[in-house]
Every structure is written in C-alpha cells, then in structure tokens.
Coordinates of N, CA and C in Angstrom, one line a residue:
Chain A
X18 N 63.3 68.8 70.7 CA 64.1 69.1 69.8 C 65.4 67.5 70.2
X19 N 66.2 67.5 69.3 CA 67.2 66.1 70.0 C 68.4 67.3 70.3
X20 N 68.6 66.3 71.2 CA 69.7 66.4 72.4 C 70.7 65.3 72.5
X21 N 71.7 65.6 73.2 CA 73.0 65.3 73.3 C 73.5 65.3 74.8
X22 N 73.4 64.2 75.7 CA 73.9 64.3 77.4 C 75.6 63.6 76.9
X23 N 76.4 64.6 77.3 CA 77.6 64.4 77.1 C 78.3 63.8 78.4
X24 N 78.9 63.2 79.0 CA 79.7 63.2 80.1 C 81.0 62.2 80.0
X25 N 81.9 62.8 81.3 CA 81.4 63.3 82.2 C 81.5 64.9 82.2
X26 N 81.1 65.8 82.5 CA 81.2 67.2 82.5 C 82.6 67.7 82.5
X27 N 84.0 67.3 83.7 CA 84.8 67.3 83.6 C 86.0 66.1 84.2
X28 N 87.0 66.1 83.7 CA 88.3 65.2 83.9 C 89.2 65.6 84.4
X29 N 89.6 65.3 85.6 CA 91.1 65.5 86.2 C 92.1 64.0 86.1
X30 N 92.7 64.1 85.8 CA 93.4 63.1 85.7 C 95.2 63.5 85.3
X31 N 95.6 61.9 85.9 CA 97.2 61.9 86.0 C 97.8 61.4 84.3
X32 N 99.2 62.3 84.1 CA 99.7 61.9 83.0 C 99.6 60.0 82.5
X33 N 99.0 59.6 81.6 CA 99.2 57.6 81.5 C 98.5 57.1 81.7
X34 N 97.3 58.1 82.2 CA 96.1 57.0 82.8 C 95.2 57.5 81.6
X35 N 94.2 55.7 81.1 CA 93.1 56.0 80.4 C 91.6 56.5 80.2
X36 N 91.2 57.4 79.1 CA 90.2 58.7 79.6 C 89.0 57.8 79.0
X37 N 88.0 58.1 79.7 CA 86.4 57.7 79.0 C 85.8 58.4 78.9
X38 N 85.4 58.9 77.8 CA 83.9 59.7 77.4 C 83.0 59.3 76.7
X39 N 81.2 59.7 77.2 CA 80.3 58.9 76.2 C 79.2 60.3 76.1
X40 N 78.6 60.4 75.1 CA 77.4 60.7 74.5 C 76.3 60.0 74.4
X41 N 75.1 60.0 74.9 CA 73.8 59.7 74.5 C 72.8 60.3 73.9
X42 N 71.9 59.9 73.5 CA 70.2 60.5 73.0 C 69.4 59.7 72.9
X43 N 68.2 60.2 73.1 CA 66.7 59.7 72.8 C 66.7 59.7 71.0
X44 N 67.3 60.2 70.5 CA 66.9 59.9 69.1 C 68.5 59.6 68.3
X45 N 67.7 58.5 67.1 CA 68.8 58.5 66.1 C 69.6 59.2 65.6
X46 N 71.0 59.0 65.3 CA 71.6 59.5 64.4 C 71.9 58.6 63.5
X47 N 72.5 59.5 62.1 CA 73.4 58.5 61.2 C 74.8 58.7 61.5
X48 N 75.3 59.6 61.9 CA 76.8 59.8 62.3 C 77.1 60.2 63.4
X49 N 78.3 59.5 63.9 CA 78.8 60.1 65.1 C 80.3 60.9 64.7
X50 N 80.4 62.0 65.7 CA 81.9 62.5 65.1 C 82.1 62.7 66.2
X51 N 83.9 63.4 66.9 CA 84.0 63.1 67.9 C 85.1 64.6 67.8
X52 N 85.0 65.7 68.3 CA 85.9 66.8 68.5 C 87.1 67.0 69.6
X53 N 88.0 68.0 69.4 CA 89.0 68.3 70.3 C 89.3 70.0 69.8
X54 N 88.5 70.5 71.1 CA 89.0 72.5 70.7 C 90.0 73.2 72.2
X55 N 91.2 73.2 71.2 CA 92.2 73.4 72.3 C 91.9 75.2 72.7
X56 N 92.6 75.0 74.1 CA 92.2 76.7 74.7 C 92.2 77.5 73.4
X57 N 91.5 78.3 73.6 CA 91.7 79.4 73.1 C 91.1 79.1 71.2
X58 N 91.1 77.8 70.9 CA 91.4 77.5 69.2 C 89.8 77.0 69.4
X59 N 89.4 77.0 68.0 CA 88.3 76.2 67.0 C 88.2 74.9 67.1
X60 N 87.2 73.8 67.3 CA 87.2 72.4 67.4 C 88.1 72.1 66.3
X61 N 88.3 70.9 66.5 CA 89.3 70.0 65.3 C 88.5 69.0 65.0
X62 N 88.3 68.6 63.8 CA 87.8 67.0 63.6 C 88.6 65.7 64.2
X63 N 88.1 64.7 65.5 CA 89.2 63.4 65.6 C 88.8 62.6 64.9
X64 N 87.5 62.0 65.2 CA 87.1 60.5 64.6 C 85.4 60.9 64.0
X65 N 85.4 60.4 63.0 CA 84.0 60.3 62.3 C 83.6 58.7 62.1
X66 N 82.4 58.4 62.6 CA 82.1 57.1 62.6 C 80.6 57.1 62.0
X67 N 80.2 56.2 60.6 CA 79.0 56.6 59.5 C 78.6 55.4 60.4
X68 N 78.8 53.8 60.7 CA 78.4 53.0 60.7 C 78.0 52.4 61.8
X69 N 76.4 51.9 62.4 CA 76.4 51.5 63.4 C 77.2 50.2 64.2
X70 N 77.7 50.3 65.3 CA 78.6 49.4 65.7 C 80.1 49.2 65.6
X71 N 80.6 50.8 64.4 CA 81.7 51.0 64.2 C 82.5 51.0 65.5
X72 N 83.6 50.6 65.3 CA 85.1 51.0 66.0 C 86.0 51.6 65.4
X73 N 86.4 52.8 65.8 CA 87.4 53.5 64.7 C 88.6 53.9 65.7
X74 N 89.8 53.9 64.8 CA 91.3 54.1 66.0 C 91.5 55.1 65.2
X75 N 92.2 55.9 66.0 CA 93.1 57.1 65.4 C 94.4 57.8 66.5
X76 N 95.0 56.8 66.3 CA 96.3 57.1 67.6 C 95.9 56.4 68.7
X77 N 96.0 57.5 69.8 CA 95.8 56.7 71.3 C 94.4 57.1 70.9
X78 N 93.2 57.4 70.3 CA 92.1 57.5 70.2 C 91.5 56.6 69.9
X79 N 90.5 55.9 70.0 CA 89.6 54.9 69.6 C 87.7 55.8 69.8
X80 N 87.0 55.4 69.0 CA 85.7 56.1 69.2 C 84.5 55.1 69.0
X81 N 83.5 54.7 69.2 CA 82.7 53.6 68.8 C 81.3 54.2 68.5
X82 N 80.1 53.8 67.5 CA 79.2 54.3 67.3 C 78.4 53.0 67.7
X83 N 77.6 53.3 68.6 CA 76.2 52.2 69.0 C 75.6 51.5 68.4
X84 N 75.3 50.5 68.9 CA 74.7 49.4 68.3 C 72.6 50.2 68.0
X85 N 72.8 50.9 68.7 CA 71.4 51.3 68.6 C 71.4 52.7 67.9
X86 N 72.3 52.9 68.0 CA 72.4 54.6 67.3 C 72.3 55.5 67.8
X87 N 72.0 55.6 69.0 CA 71.8 56.1 70.4 C 72.8 56.7 70.9
X88 N 73.8 56.4 71.1 CA 75.3 56.9 72.0 C 76.5 56.2 70.9
X89 N 77.9 57.1 71.7 CA 79.0 57.2 70.8 C 79.6 57.0 72.5
X90 N 81.1 56.6 72.1 CA 82.3 56.5 73.3 C 83.6 57.0 73.1
X91 N 84.1 57.6 73.7 CA 85.6 57.9 72.9 C 86.5 57.8 74.2
X92 N 87.2 56.7 73.7 CA 88.5 56.6 74.8 C 90.0 57.1 74.3
X93 N 90.6 58.0 74.9 CA 91.4 57.8 74.9 C 92.7 57.4 75.9
X94 N 93.6 56.8 75.0 CA 94.8 56.4 76.1 C 95.9 56.4 76.6
X95 N 96.8 56.4 77.6 CA 98.2 57.1 77.9 C 98.1 58.3 77.9
X96 N 97.3 58.7 78.2 CA 97.1 60.3 77.9 C 98.4 61.1 78.5
X97 N 98.7 62.0 77.5 CA 99.8 63.1 77.6 C 99.6 64.3 78.2
X98 N 100.5 65.3 78.0 CA 100.0 66.3 78.8 C 99.0 67.5 77.9
X99 N 99.5 67.4 76.6 CA 98.6 68.1 75.0 C 97.4 67.2 75.0
X100 N 96.7 66.6 75.6 CA 95.5 66.1 75.8 C 94.8 66.9 76.1
X101 N 95.3 67.9 77.0 CA 94.5 69.0 78.0 C 93.4 70.0 76.6
X102 N 92.0 69.9 76.9 CA 91.8 70.6 76.1 C 90.0 70.3 76.3
X103 N 88.6 70.6 75.5 CA 87.6 70.0 75.6 C 87.5 69.1 74.3
X104 N 86.3 68.0 75.0 CA 86.3 66.9 73.7 C 84.7 67.4 73.6
X105 N 84.2 67.1 72.3 CA 82.8 67.2 72.0 C 82.5 66.2 71.1
X106 N 81.2 65.5 71.4 CA 80.7 64.8 70.8 C 79.9 65.2 69.5
X107 N 79.4 64.8 68.7 CA 78.3 65.5 67.7 C 78.0 64.3 67.0
X108 N 76.0 64.3 67.0 CA 75.2 63.5 66.1 C 74.9 64.4 64.9
X109 N 74.7 63.7 63.4 CA 74.2 64.1 62.7 C 73.1 63.5 62.2
X110 N 72.5 64.1 61.8 CA 70.9 63.4 61.0 C 70.6 64.9 60.1
X111 N 69.4 64.6 60.2 CA 68.6 66.1 59.5 C 69.2 67.3 59.7
X112 N 69.4 66.8 61.2 CA 70.4 68.0 62.2 C 71.7 68.2 62.3
X113 N 72.6 68.9 62.9 CA 74.0 68.5 63.7 C 73.7 68.7 64.7
X114 N 74.2 67.8 66.2 CA 73.8 68.6 67.4 C 74.7 68.0 68.0
X115 N 75.2 68.7 69.0 CA 76.6 69.1 69.2 C 75.9 69.0 70.5
X116 N 77.2 67.8 71.9 CA 77.4 67.5 73.1 C 77.5 69.2 73.9
X117 N 77.5 69.1 75.2 CA 78.5 70.3 75.6 C 79.3 70.2 76.3
X118 N 80.5 69.1 75.4 CA 81.4 69.2 75.7 C 82.0 68.5 77.2
X119 N 83.1 67.7 77.2 CA 84.0 67.5 78.5 C 85.2 68.1 78.4
X120 N 85.4 68.5 80.1 CA 86.8 69.3 79.6 C 87.8 68.7 80.6
X121 N 88.8 68.0 79.7 CA 90.1 67.1 80.2 C 90.9 67.8 80.9
X122 N 91.7 67.6 81.8 CA 92.9 68.1 82.8 C 94.2 67.0 82.5
X123 N 95.0 67.1 82.5 CA 95.9 66.3 82.9 C 97.6 66.7 83.6
X124 N 97.2 66.5 84.5 CA 98.5 66.1 85.3 C 99.6 65.7 85.2
X125 N 100.7 66.4 84.8 CA 102.0 65.6 84.9 C 102.7 65.3 85.7
Chain B
X21 N 95.6 71.4 53.0 CA 94.5 71.1 54.1 C 93.5 72.5 53.9
X22 N 92.0 72.6 54.6 CA 91.5 73.3 55.3 C 91.3 74.2 55.4
X23 N 91.5 75.5 55.5 CA 91.7 76.6 55.9 C 90.1 77.4 56.7
X24 N 89.8 77.6 57.6 CA 88.5 78.8 57.7 C 89.4 79.6 58.5
X25 N 89.3 80.3 58.2 CA 90.1 82.1 58.8 C 88.7 83.2 59.2
X26 N 89.1 83.3 60.3 CA 88.1 84.5 60.7 C 88.9 86.0 60.6
X27 N 87.6 87.2 61.2 CA 88.2 88.1 60.7 C 89.5 88.6 61.9
X28 N 88.7 88.4 63.1 CA 89.3 89.2 64.0 C 89.4 87.9 65.1
X29 N 91.2 87.9 66.2 CA 90.6 87.0 67.5 C 89.9 87.2 68.5
X30 N 90.3 89.1 68.7 CA 89.7 89.8 69.8 C 89.4 90.9 69.3
X31 N 88.0 91.1 69.6 CA 86.9 92.3 69.5 C 86.5 93.1 70.5
X32 N 86.5 94.2 70.9 CA 86.3 95.0 72.0 C 84.7 95.6 71.2
X33 N 83.5 95.6 71.4 CA 82.9 96.9 71.2 C 81.8 97.2 72.1
X34 N 80.9 98.7 71.6 CA 80.1 99.0 73.0 C 78.6 98.6 72.8
X35 N 78.1 98.9 73.5 CA 76.5 98.5 73.5 C 76.0 99.7 72.1
X36 N 75.3 98.5 71.3 CA 74.3 99.4 70.0 C 75.5 99.4 68.9
X37 N 76.3 99.4 68.9 CA 77.3 99.4 67.9 C 76.7 98.4 66.9
X38 N 77.2 98.4 65.5 CA 76.9 97.6 64.6 C 78.1 97.1 64.8
X39 N 78.1 95.3 64.6 CA 79.1 94.3 64.3 C 79.4 93.1 63.2
X40 N 80.4 93.5 62.5 CA 80.5 92.3 61.5 C 81.9 91.4 62.0
X41 N 81.3 90.2 62.1 CA 82.5 89.1 61.9 C 82.4 88.6 60.7
X42 N 83.8 88.3 60.4 CA 84.0 87.8 59.0 C 84.6 86.1 58.6
X43 N 84.0 85.2 58.2 CA 84.3 84.3 58.1 C 84.7 83.9 56.7
X44 N 86.2 83.2 56.5 CA 86.4 83.0 54.9 C 86.8 81.0 55.1
X45 N 86.5 80.9 53.9 CA 87.2 79.2 53.8 C 87.4 79.0 52.5
X46 N 88.8 78.7 52.2 CA 89.4 78.1 51.0 C 89.0 76.9 50.9
X47 N 88.6 76.3 50.6 CA 87.9 74.4 50.2 C 87.0 74.8 49.4
X48 N 86.1 75.5 49.0 CA 85.5 75.3 47.6 C 84.1 74.5 48.1
X49 N 83.7 75.0 49.5 CA 83.0 74.8 50.2 C 81.3 74.7 50.0
X50 N 80.2 73.9 50.2 CA 79.3 74.6 50.2 C 78.6 75.5 51.3
X51 N 78.6 74.7 52.3 CA 77.6 74.8 53.7 C 79.4 75.4 54.7
X52 N 78.1 76.8 54.8 CA 78.9 77.4 56.3 C 78.0 78.1 57.5
X53 N 78.2 77.8 58.9 CA 77.9 77.9 59.9 C 78.0 79.2 60.7
X54 N 77.7 79.2 61.5 CA 77.9 80.5 62.3 C 77.6 79.8 64.0
X55 N 78.2 79.7 65.1 CA 77.8 79.1 66.6 C 78.7 80.3 67.3
X56 N 78.1 80.6 68.3 CA 78.7 80.8 69.9 C 78.8 79.9 70.5
X57 N 79.5 80.3 71.6 CA 80.1 78.9 72.4 C 80.0 79.8 73.6
X58 N 79.2 79.0 74.4 CA 79.7 80.1 76.2 C 79.9 78.7 76.9
X59 N 80.2 78.9 78.3 CA 80.7 77.9 78.9 C 79.4 77.1 79.6
X60 N 79.1 76.2 79.6 CA 78.4 75.2 80.4 C 77.3 74.9 79.3
X61 N 77.0 75.8 78.1 CA 75.7 75.3 77.1 C 76.4 75.2 75.7
X62 N 77.9 74.9 75.8 CA 78.0 74.3 74.5 C 78.3 75.0 73.2
X63 N 78.0 74.2 71.9 CA 77.9 75.5 70.7 C 76.8 75.3 70.2
X64 N 76.0 76.6 70.1 CA 74.9 76.3 69.7 C 74.5 77.1 68.1
X65 N 73.7 77.0 67.2 CA 73.7 77.5 65.9 C 73.1 78.3 65.8
X66 N 73.8 79.8 65.5 CA 73.3 80.9 64.9 C 72.3 81.1 63.7
X67 N 72.8 80.6 62.7 CA 72.9 80.9 61.2 C 73.6 79.7 60.3
X68 N 73.0 79.6 59.6 CA 73.6 78.7 58.6 C 73.1 79.1 57.2
X69 N 74.3 78.5 56.2 CA 74.3 78.6 54.1 C 74.5 77.9 53.8
X70 N 73.9 76.9 53.1 CA 73.9 76.1 51.8 C 74.6 76.8 50.6
X71 N 74.3 78.0 50.2 CA 74.3 78.4 49.3 C 75.0 79.6 49.3
X72 N 75.4 80.4 48.2 CA 75.6 81.9 47.6 C 74.0 82.5 47.7
X73 N 73.6 83.6 48.7 CA 72.6 84.2 49.0 C 72.0 83.3 50.0
X74 N 72.1 82.3 50.0 CA 71.0 81.3 50.5 C 71.2 81.3 52.6
X75 N 70.6 81.2 53.2 CA 70.9 81.4 54.5 C 69.3 81.0 55.3
X76 N 69.7 80.1 56.4 CA 68.5 79.3 57.2 C 69.1 79.7 58.5
X77 N 67.5 79.9 59.9 CA 67.8 80.2 61.3 C 68.1 79.2 61.2
X78 N 69.2 79.4 62.4 CA 69.8 78.4 63.1 C 68.7 77.8 64.7
X79 N 69.3 77.2 65.5 CA 68.5 77.7 67.0 C 68.5 79.3 68.0
X80 N 69.3 80.0 67.1 CA 69.4 81.2 68.2 C 69.8 82.0 67.6
X81 N 68.7 83.0 66.5 CA 68.7 83.8 65.2 C 69.2 85.3 65.7
X82 N 68.3 85.5 67.3 CA 67.4 86.6 67.6 C 69.0 87.1 67.7
X83 N 68.7 88.2 67.1 CA 69.4 89.6 67.2 C 70.5 89.4 66.3
X84 N 70.7 88.7 65.5 CA 71.8 88.4 64.6 C 71.7 88.7 63.1
X85 N 72.1 88.7 61.8 CA 71.5 88.6 60.7 C 73.0 87.9 60.1
X86 N 73.1 87.4 58.9 CA 73.8 86.7 57.9 C 73.9 87.4 56.6
X87 N 75.2 87.2 55.9 CA 75.2 87.5 54.8 C 76.1 86.8 54.1
X88 N 76.2 86.0 52.4 CA 76.3 85.3 51.8 C 76.7 85.8 50.5
X89 N 77.9 86.9 50.1 CA 77.6 87.3 48.6 C 78.2 86.0 48.0
X90 N 79.4 85.6 48.5 CA 80.1 85.1 47.6 C 80.5 83.2 48.3
X91 N 80.9 82.1 47.6 CA 80.9 81.0 48.0 C 82.1 80.9 49.4
X92 N 83.0 81.9 49.1 CA 84.0 81.1 50.4 C 83.6 82.3 51.7
X93 N 83.1 83.1 51.7 CA 82.5 84.2 52.8 C 81.3 84.6 53.1
X94 N 81.5 84.4 54.8 CA 80.2 84.0 55.3 C 80.1 85.0 56.5
X95 N 79.0 86.4 56.3 CA 79.6 87.0 57.2 C 78.3 87.2 58.6
X96 N 78.6 86.8 59.4 CA 77.4 87.5 60.6 C 77.6 89.1 61.3
X97 N 76.2 89.2 61.8 CA 76.2 90.9 61.6 C 75.0 90.5 63.1
X98 N 75.7 91.8 64.0 CA 75.0 92.3 64.9 C 74.6 93.2 64.6
X99 N 73.3 93.8 64.7 CA 72.9 95.1 64.1 C 73.1 95.8 65.5
X100 N 73.0 95.6 66.6 CA 72.7 96.3 67.7 C 73.4 95.5 68.9
X101 N 74.7 95.9 69.1 CA 75.2 94.8 70.4 C 74.7 94.9 71.2
X102 N 75.0 93.5 72.4 CA 74.5 93.8 73.2 C 75.1 93.0 74.3
X103 N 75.0 93.4 76.0 CA 76.2 92.7 76.2 C 75.7 91.3 76.5
X104 N 74.6 91.0 76.0 CA 74.5 89.5 76.5 C 75.2 88.1 75.1
X105 N 75.4 89.2 74.2 CA 76.3 89.0 72.7 C 77.5 88.7 72.7
X106 N 77.8 88.8 74.6 CA 79.3 88.7 74.9 C 79.5 87.5 74.5
X107 N 80.8 87.0 73.8 CA 80.6 85.2 73.2 C 82.2 85.0 72.7
X108 N 82.3 83.6 72.6 CA 83.2 83.0 71.7 C 82.3 82.8 70.4
X109 N 82.6 83.3 68.9 CA 82.2 82.7 68.2 C 82.9 82.3 66.9
X110 N 82.0 81.2 66.4 CA 82.8 80.0 66.0 C 82.0 79.8 64.1
X111 N 83.0 80.0 63.0 CA 82.6 79.6 61.9 C 83.2 78.2 61.5
X112 N 82.3 77.7 60.7 CA 83.0 76.6 59.9 C 82.3 76.3 59.0
X113 N 82.8 75.1 58.3 CA 82.6 74.8 56.7 C 82.4 73.7 57.0
X114 N 81.4 73.0 55.3 CA 81.6 71.6 55.1 C 81.2 71.3 53.6
X115 N 82.0 70.6 52.7 CA 81.6 69.9 51.7 C 80.1 69.4 51.6
X116 N 79.5 69.8 50.3 CA 78.8 68.7 49.7 C 78.9 67.4 50.3
X117 N 79.8 66.8 49.8 CA 79.7 65.1 50.2 C 79.9 64.8 51.1
X118 N 80.7 65.5 52.4 CA 81.1 65.4 54.0 C 80.1 66.5 54.2
X119 N 79.0 66.4 54.2 CA 78.3 67.7 54.8 C 78.4 67.6 56.7
X120 N 78.9 66.4 57.2 CA 78.8 66.2 58.8 C 80.6 66.5 58.8
X121 N 81.1 66.4 58.3 CA 82.6 67.0 58.9 C 82.9 68.5 58.7
X122 N 82.8 68.9 59.6 CA 83.0 70.4 60.2 C 84.3 70.8 60.0
X123 N 84.5 72.1 59.7 CA 86.1 72.3 60.1 C 85.9 73.7 60.4
X124 N 86.5 73.9 61.5 CA 85.9 75.5 62.0 C 87.3 76.1 62.2
X125 N 86.7 77.4 61.8 CA 88.3 78.5 62.0 C 88.4 79.0 63.6
X126 N 89.0 79.6 64.4 CA 89.7 79.9 65.2 C 89.4 80.8 66.1
X127 N 87.8 81.1 65.9 CA 86.9 81.3 66.8 C 87.3 82.9 66.9
X128 N 86.3 83.8 67.2 CA 86.5 85.8 67.7 C 86.1 85.5 68.9
X129 N 86.2 86.2 70.3 CA 86.3 86.3 71.3 C 85.4 87.4 70.9
X130 N 84.2 87.6 71.5 CA 83.8 89.1 71.5 C 83.1 89.8 73.0
X131 N 83.7 91.0 73.0 CA 83.1 91.3 74.3 C 82.1 92.4 74.1
X132 N 81.6 92.5 74.5 CA 80.3 93.7 74.5 C 80.0 94.9 75.9
X133 N 80.4 96.1 75.7 CA 81.0 96.3 77.0 C 79.5 97.8 76.9

C-alpha cells in the first residue's frame, strides 16, 4: 500500500532557529497537506498544496509540493515556543495517507 | 468555523465492556472518519463514511464497528473492549468539495483496563 516516510521523527531546537521537515513516498499524490497537533488536541490543517511545484506560505510556515509529486517539505522560520507539537504530512490521491509525524520541541 | 466535537476527552473502561465513541460535526460535511493514534504508529484509519448509513472499512477495522444514522453524527463502537484498544481516538470530517482537507475533533483518550 501507499506509505509516507516522514523525517525527522523528532527535533529539539532553540527558539529562533529555523526548522525543516519532509515527507517522501514511492507513490504519486494529487495533493500534499500539513497538519499540526498540539499536545492533547486533534490535528489542525496548516497548509494544503494542490499543484506539483507549488510553494505556499502561511505566516512563518512555508511548504512545497515536490515536482515529482512524490514528496513535500515544510519549513518553519524563527521558531517560537508555541510551535511545539507534532507535525504530520498527508498525501492525498485515491486514499489519504498520513506520515508518522515529526515531534518538535522548542527550548526558550 | 468548522467544529468537530467528540463525546468524551477521557474514558476508562473495563475489558469486555461495549464502548461507544460519538462524533458530531456542524458543517454539513458528507465524509467522516475514525482514526486511532498510537506512539510511533501515527494515525491509522479504522472506518470512514461518505454518506448516511454508508460505511467503509479502513486499514484496521478489526474489533470495531461504526454507525452513521444522521449526517452530522458518526459513532465508533467497540463491541468488547480489549486492552490493545487503549489509544487516542480521533474523529475527522471533510466536505465533498474539499475532500482532502480534514477537520479533526479534540480526540478521546480511551484506557481499557
């Protein structure tokens, strides 16, 4: 079945640093989406990408839909303590497939 | 704003009990989903529904059933709870037009003892 490889699994950074995480797959997807899950809450949609090569920003967050349609990355610039949480990628085609998440810890 | 609510945030049940987890969305979404989330395993799809009274098995349906009698409500049923069903359960919904953009509830942390 379709699988996503999300990396890194976890990150420990200092406040103010930039963060980069990515998802790759052997399968082609029609859409890539990124979610954030705060501790004890459900995931919340951050960015949705619908076109290969698309680069989209949402505040300090930037995500790209890879040209091959098999990957996507998410960057967070100038991290702050409230960026803490788990970030999930999701690929969409006939099915919706989630990555296993990147757990981000930000030290003040 | 879309709101997805789940009946309980925390639930403790005994092995063998029948457990009902309720999910309600207020945006007239056609599609509803139940996931479980476990450390290191991510989100795994249990069941989903594209219409009232319609259900489809996800990746891990064993030990679960669902009910969708009304468009806004999607219930997950554990017929006989077991300890390996201790998990975080997440409900989600999407509209037919933006079917990839899921809205999640806050989750129910179920402990089966």
